[in-house]
């Protein structure tokens, strides 16, 4: 409970300070002017894009500070608290917005909707940066670059008011400013995407987090422009298209870094391991004489003889055969007659039966 309360308090306070601080710094730099007269709605939409981006950054930073190493429940509570704090801190811009003069619509209501939707989008974005550190690195690096571009708009002229991620007021021609606005953000996103992805890859982050890291930072600006809208002229359409293109180029740059598989062990290491495996001594064998002596002590193997097949039993004589054999007992056999005749021919003694 103590950790939960500390996380919620720190997330709310830090998000409120971040939101109010960004609005205050932008107002001091004369980049954010919400109490003037706007004849063009596109210039006012550019101001609301600043408010939405301030809210997104405030909520994401507050959640990261309050619940960077907590559980899921604490993260959800801290994100909600940071969303409320970020919206409350950025809401100080609504006081001067009440005096703004627009051709159509209520300026305070439009500014309030922009920062509220930005705080809600920042709440969702906060969960993404808490899941992977590489996404937080990308968001932080891109926020620093965008703030550098905002600071560059201090010397802006009345003909070229500042835009989120623009290069107005740097002594460039209007055509050069439009070109820089259209191609500057995608180029910056690609460079930062490669740097962050390479750093995350070297530190062993998951390949999916490495692939998505290039789109995290540009997504904050793209959310702000999506909330503000594309407008009706090139003044707002060019940065709107550039913000969406920056997300795509950053994603492609980081994905190229994440696609190659991780490096396998060097061949030298593999060969060393193989040599060590071959160098393992083989088990020693006994001398041939000892083997022969042991073999001679074994009893001779008995050769198995094939058993003869059992003789078939003669068929049992039938009654006719028995009767023939019994009747033949009283008759002299052919062999006896032959021997008697041969004896009489030789003149020998032939025994006669008695009686």
Short mmCIF file of C-alpha atoms in Angstrom, two decimals, residues 103-253:
data_model
loop_
_atom_site.label_atom_id
_atom_site.label_comp_id
_atom_site.label_asym_id
_atom_site.label_seq_id
_atom_site.Cartn_x
_atom_site.Cartn_y
_atom_site.Cartn_z
CA UNK A 103 -13.57 33.02 -36.79
CA UNK A 104 -15.52 29.96 -35.67
CA UNK A 105 -15.88 27.98 -32.49
CA UNK A 106 -15.11 28.39 -28.81
CA UNK A 107 -11.32 28.64 -28.29
CA UNK A 108 -11.41 27.52 -24.64
CA UNK A 109 -13.47 24.44 -25.53
CA UNK A 110 -11.19 23.49 -28.42
CA UNK A 111 -8.07 23.94 -26.31
CA UNK A 112 -9.61 21.92 -23.47
CA UNK A 113 -10.54 19.07 -25.81
CA UNK A 114 -7.05 19.05 -27.29
CA UNK A 115 -5.25 18.74 -23.98
CA UNK A 116 -7.76 16.23 -22.58
CA UNK A 117 -7.48 13.91 -25.58
CA UNK A 118 -3.73 14.39 -25.46
CA UNK A 119 -3.67 13.29 -21.82
CA UNK A 120 -5.72 10.19 -22.68
CA UNK A 121 -3.40 9.35 -25.57
CA UNK A 122 -0.42 9.87 -23.29
CA UNK A 123 -1.92 7.40 -20.81
CA UNK A 124 -2.01 4.71 -23.49
CA UNK A 125 1.43 5.66 -24.74
CA UNK A 126 2.80 5.40 -21.18
CA UNK A 127 2.07 1.67 -21.05
CA UNK A 128 4.11 1.17 -24.21
CA UNK A 129 7.20 2.95 -22.92
CA UNK A 130 6.97 1.08 -19.61
CA UNK A 131 7.04 -2.27 -21.44
CA UNK A 132 10.37 -1.58 -23.18
CA UNK A 133 13.14 0.82 -22.25
CA UNK A 134 14.10 1.36 -25.88
CA UNK A 135 10.69 2.97 -26.51
CA UNK A 136 11.27 5.35 -23.60
CA UNK A 137 14.71 6.23 -24.98
CA UNK A 138 13.20 7.07 -28.34
CA UNK A 139 10.46 9.22 -26.83
CA UNK A 140 12.94 11.11 -24.65
CA UNK A 141 15.43 11.74 -27.47
CA UNK A 142 12.72 12.89 -29.87
CA UNK A 143 11.20 15.19 -27.23
CA UNK A 144 14.59 16.88 -26.75
CA UNK A 145 14.91 17.39 -30.51
CA UNK A 146 11.42 18.86 -30.79
CA UNK A 147 12.08 21.20 -27.89
CA UNK A 148 15.23 22.29 -29.69
CA UNK A 149 13.12 23.11 -32.73
CA UNK A 150 10.66 24.99 -30.51
CA UNK A 151 13.52 27.02 -29.09
CA UNK A 152 14.58 27.79 -32.64
CA UNK A 153 11.21 29.39 -33.25
CA UNK A 154 11.92 32.16 -30.74
CA UNK A 155 13.11 34.44 -33.54
CA UNK A 156 10.00 33.77 -35.61
CA UNK A 157 8.41 36.44 -37.70
CA UNK A 158 4.75 37.37 -37.89
CA UNK A 159 4.49 35.93 -41.39
CA UNK A 160 5.73 32.48 -40.28
CA UNK A 161 4.24 31.50 -36.90
CA UNK A 162 5.77 28.45 -35.20
CA UNK A 163 4.60 24.93 -35.81
CA UNK A 164 5.31 21.80 -33.83
CA UNK A 165 8.51 20.32 -35.24
CA UNK A 166 8.98 23.25 -37.64
CA UNK A 167 11.98 25.44 -38.47
CA UNK A 168 10.32 28.86 -38.69
CA UNK A 169 12.28 31.96 -37.84
CA UNK A 170 15.74 30.66 -38.78
CA UNK A 171 16.26 33.08 -41.64
CA UNK A 172 14.97 30.64 -44.29
CA UNK A 173 12.67 31.50 -47.16
CA UNK A 174 9.04 30.34 -46.96
CA UNK A 175 9.68 27.64 -49.58
CA UNK A 176 12.73 26.39 -47.66
CA UNK A 177 10.72 26.37 -44.44
CA UNK A 178 8.01 24.24 -46.06
CA UNK A 179 10.58 21.82 -47.45
CA UNK A 180 12.29 21.57 -44.09
CA UNK A 181 8.93 21.02 -42.42
CA UNK A 182 7.99 18.26 -44.86
CA UNK A 183 11.30 16.37 -44.94
CA UNK A 184 12.93 17.48 -41.69
CA UNK A 185 10.87 15.39 -39.27
CA UNK A 186 11.18 12.13 -41.28
CA UNK A 187 14.95 12.62 -41.60
CA UNK A 188 15.33 13.28 -37.87
CA UNK A 189 13.15 10.26 -37.08
CA UNK A 190 15.27 8.00 -39.29
CA UNK A 191 18.56 9.11 -37.70
CA UNK A 192 17.26 8.80 -34.15
CA UNK A 193 15.62 5.48 -34.99
CA UNK A 194 18.93 4.00 -36.11
CA UNK A 195 20.81 5.34 -33.08
CA UNK A 196 18.26 4.10 -30.54
CA UNK A 197 17.84 0.73 -32.27
CA UNK A 198 21.57 0.08 -32.45
CA UNK A 199 21.95 0.99 -28.77
CA UNK A 200 19.09 -1.30 -27.79
CA UNK A 201 20.43 -4.11 -29.98
CA UNK A 202 23.87 -3.90 -28.38
CA UNK A 203 22.32 -4.02 -24.92
CA UNK A 204 20.46 -7.23 -25.78
CA UNK A 205 16.88 -5.94 -25.91
CA UNK A 206 14.14 -8.00 -27.52
CA UNK A 207 14.07 -7.76 -31.30
CA UNK A 208 10.44 -6.62 -31.36
CA UNK A 209 11.23 -3.75 -28.97
CA UNK A 210 14.23 -2.83 -31.12
CA UNK A 211 12.09 -2.83 -34.27
CA UNK A 212 9.42 -0.59 -32.73
CA UNK A 213 11.79 1.80 -30.98
CA UNK A 214 12.18 4.06 -34.01
CA UNK A 215 8.45 4.83 -34.12
CA UNK A 216 7.93 5.64 -30.42
CA UNK A 217 9.34 9.17 -30.46
CA UNK A 218 7.71 10.33 -33.70
CA UNK A 219 4.42 8.84 -32.51
CA UNK A 220 4.13 11.54 -29.83
CA UNK A 221 4.16 14.33 -32.44
CA UNK A 222 1.91 12.33 -34.76
CA UNK A 223 -0.65 11.95 -31.96
CA UNK A 224 -0.63 15.69 -31.36
CA UNK A 225 -1.21 16.47 -35.04
CA UNK A 226 -3.87 13.78 -35.29
CA UNK A 227 -5.72 15.42 -32.39
CA UNK A 228 -5.41 18.91 -33.86
CA UNK A 229 -6.39 17.84 -37.38
CA UNK A 230 -4.90 18.40 -40.86
CA UNK A 231 -6.46 21.82 -41.36
CA UNK A 232 -7.49 23.34 -44.66
CA UNK A 233 -4.21 24.79 -45.99
CA UNK A 234 -0.61 23.74 -46.46
CA UNK A 235 0.37 25.55 -43.29
CA UNK A 236 -1.18 22.72 -41.24
CA UNK A 237 -1.26 19.94 -43.83
CA UNK A 238 2.52 19.87 -44.40
CA UNK A 239 3.48 19.21 -40.75
CA UNK A 240 0.53 16.84 -40.41
CA UNK A 241 1.82 14.71 -43.31
CA UNK A 242 5.42 15.07 -42.11
CA UNK A 243 4.51 13.80 -38.63
CA UNK A 244 2.87 10.68 -40.04
CA UNK A 245 5.80 10.13 -42.41
CA UNK A 246 8.24 10.44 -39.52
CA UNK A 247 6.56 7.50 -37.77
CA UNK A 248 6.95 5.39 -40.90
CA UNK A 249 10.59 6.31 -41.55
CA UNK A 250 11.55 5.79 -37.92
CA UNK A 251 9.87 2.39 -37.91
CA UNK A 252 11.63 1.32 -41.12
CA UNK A 253 15.02 2.49 -39.83
#
